[in-house]
Amino acid sequence: MVIEYLRFQVPIALREAFIKRDAEVWTASKQQWRGYLGKEVWIDPSSSDVILVIRWESIEAWQSVPQAEIDRLDNLMGELAFPVQESRALQVRKFSH
C-alpha cells in the first residue's frame, strides 16, 4: 500500500467549506478509480493546515490517473482550490510477528 500525503494551508474560516468541496469533488471521483483504497482528512487545530492522507493499492494505481482528470477536478474546486504546500509518497511497511 502507498500513502499519498498532501498538506494544504486553508484559512480557518474556509476549512469546513474546503473539506466539504474536496469530498464532493475529489473523494467522489477517486472512489471510481482503480486502486483507490480510501482517504482521511486530518486538521491541526492550532494552525490552518489540512492534511489529506489517501491510500492506494500501489504507486502505479495512483500514478495511472490522467493529468487531464486531475486538472478537471482542480478546476471544480473553484475558489476553494488552494496550492499543495507539501506532497509525499509514503510506503506502508508491514512486519511479520
mmCIF file of C-alpha atoms in Angstrom:
data_model
loop_
_atom_site.group_PDB
_atom_site.id
_atom_site.type_symbol
_atom_site.label_atom_id
_atom_site.label_comp_id
_atom_site.label_asym_id
_atom_site.label_seq_id
_atom_site.Cartn_x
_atom_site.Cartn_y
_atom_site.Cartn_z
ATOM 1 C CA MET A 1 0.000 0.000 0.000
ATOM 2 C CA VAL A 2 1.106 3.556 -0.773
ATOM 3 C CA ILE A 3 0.067 6.730 1.031
ATOM 4 C CA GLU A 4 -0.393 9.984 -0.842
ATOM 5 C CA TYR A 5 0.191 12.731 1.732
ATOM 6 C CA LEU A 6 -0.959 16.248 0.832
ATOM 7 C CA ARG A 7 -0.742 19.283 3.106
ATOM 8 C CA PHE A 8 -2.698 22.453 2.379
ATOM 9 C CA GLN A 9 -2.849 25.767 4.201
ATOM 10 C CA VAL A 10 -6.509 26.721 4.255
ATOM 11 C CA PRO A 11 -7.776 29.796 6.091
ATOM 12 C CA ILE A 12 -9.587 28.545 9.179
ATOM 13 C CA ALA A 13 -12.768 30.378 8.144
ATOM 14 C CA LEU A 14 -12.821 28.343 4.894
ATOM 15 C CA ARG A 15 -11.686 24.991 6.327
ATOM 16 C CA GLU A 16 -15.101 23.309 6.544
ATOM 17 C CA ALA A 17 -16.091 24.548 3.069
ATOM 18 C CA PHE A 18 -12.787 23.237 1.664
ATOM 19 C CA ILE A 19 -13.238 19.818 3.295
ATOM 20 C CA LYS A 20 -16.838 19.572 2.053
ATOM 21 C CA ARG A 21 -15.932 20.591 -1.513
ATOM 22 C CA ASP A 22 -12.960 18.209 -1.507
ATOM 23 C CA ALA A 23 -15.300 15.357 -0.547
ATOM 24 C CA GLU A 24 -17.785 16.299 -3.274
ATOM 25 C CA VAL A 25 -15.152 16.731 -5.984
ATOM 26 C CA TRP A 26 -12.083 14.620 -5.221
ATOM 27 C CA THR A 27 -13.321 11.857 -2.933
ATOM 28 C CA ALA A 28 -16.398 11.152 -5.061
ATOM 29 C CA SER A 29 -14.215 10.824 -8.175
ATOM 30 C CA LYS A 30 -11.451 8.802 -6.530
ATOM 31 C CA GLN A 31 -13.950 6.185 -5.413
ATOM 32 C CA GLN A 32 -14.307 5.257 -9.100
ATOM 33 C CA TRP A 33 -10.562 4.877 -9.719
ATOM 34 C CA ARG A 34 -8.765 1.552 -9.826
ATOM 35 C CA GLY A 35 -6.540 1.024 -6.823
ATOM 36 C CA TYR A 36 -8.041 3.741 -4.596
ATOM 37 C CA LEU A 37 -8.489 2.369 -1.068
ATOM 38 C CA GLY A 38 -9.680 5.331 0.984
ATOM 39 C CA LYS A 39 -8.879 8.706 2.470
ATOM 40 C CA GLU A 40 -8.634 10.535 5.774
ATOM 41 C CA VAL A 41 -8.715 14.275 6.439
ATOM 42 C CA TRP A 42 -6.549 15.493 9.292
ATOM 43 C CA ILE A 43 -6.717 19.019 10.682
ATOM 44 C CA ASP A 44 -4.336 20.793 13.001
ATOM 45 C CA PRO A 45 -6.469 22.776 15.464
ATOM 46 C CA SER A 46 -3.579 25.146 16.160
ATOM 47 C CA SER A 47 -2.873 26.070 12.525
ATOM 48 C CA SER A 48 -4.507 26.379 9.129
ATOM 49 C CA ASP A 49 -3.093 23.025 7.953
ATOM 50 C CA VAL A 50 -5.417 20.490 6.360
ATOM 51 C CA ILE A 51 -3.742 17.178 5.591
ATOM 52 C CA LEU A 52 -5.176 14.602 3.223
ATOM 53 C CA VAL A 53 -3.960 11.031 3.645
ATOM 54 C CA ILE A 54 -5.004 8.935 0.650
ATOM 55 C CA ARG A 55 -4.450 5.180 0.481
ATOM 56 C CA TRP A 56 -3.655 3.438 -2.813
ATOM 57 C CA GLU A 57 -3.013 -0.218 -3.644
ATOM 58 C CA SER A 58 0.214 0.746 -5.422
ATOM 59 C CA ILE A 59 2.183 3.679 -6.780
ATOM 60 C CA GLU A 60 1.206 2.507 -10.271
ATOM 61 C CA ALA A 61 -2.507 2.767 -9.443
ATOM 62 C CA TRP A 62 -2.027 6.266 -8.033
ATOM 63 C CA GLN A 63 0.011 7.465 -10.992
ATOM 64 C CA SER A 64 -2.379 5.967 -13.552
ATOM 65 C CA VAL A 65 -4.815 8.854 -13.061
ATOM 66 C CA PRO A 66 -4.612 11.020 -16.217
ATOM 67 C CA GLN A 67 -3.345 14.587 -15.767
ATOM 68 C CA ALA A 68 -6.392 15.859 -17.649
ATOM 69 C CA GLU A 69 -8.635 14.365 -14.937
ATOM 70 C CA ILE A 70 -6.531 15.947 -12.182
ATOM 71 C CA ASP A 71 -6.772 19.330 -13.926
ATOM 72 C CA ARG A 72 -10.536 18.955 -14.376
ATOM 73 C CA LEU A 73 -11.050 18.207 -10.674
ATOM 74 C CA ASP A 74 -8.754 21.051 -9.624
ATOM 75 C CA ASN A 75 -10.945 23.404 -11.676
ATOM 76 C CA LEU A 76 -14.080 22.086 -9.958
ATOM 77 C CA MET A 77 -12.631 23.160 -6.591
ATOM 78 C CA GLY A 78 -13.157 26.745 -7.808
ATOM 79 C CA GLU A 79 -12.428 29.436 -5.236
ATOM 80 C CA LEU A 80 -11.579 26.700 -2.703
ATOM 81 C CA ALA A 81 -8.591 25.465 -4.727
ATOM 82 C CA PHE A 82 -5.513 26.033 -2.581
ATOM 83 C CA PRO A 83 -1.979 25.064 -3.612
ATOM 84 C CA VAL A 84 -0.425 21.950 -2.140
ATOM 85 C CA GLN A 85 2.176 23.032 0.423
ATOM 86 C CA GLU A 86 3.692 19.570 0.802
ATOM 87 C CA SER A 87 3.281 16.346 -1.147
ATOM 88 C CA ARG A 88 4.779 12.984 -0.271
ATOM 89 C CA ALA A 89 4.513 9.362 -1.285
ATOM 90 C CA LEU A 90 4.915 7.009 1.663
ATOM 91 C CA GLN A 91 5.001 3.241 1.538
ATOM 92 C CA VAL A 92 3.294 1.254 4.269
ATOM 93 C CA ARG A 93 5.729 -1.269 5.667
ATOM 94 C CA LYS A 94 4.394 -4.474 7.174
ATOM 95 C CA PHE A 95 6.358 -6.575 9.605
ATOM 96 C CA SER A 96 5.761 -10.213 10.388
ATOM 97 C CA HIS A 97 5.397 -11.011 14.092
#
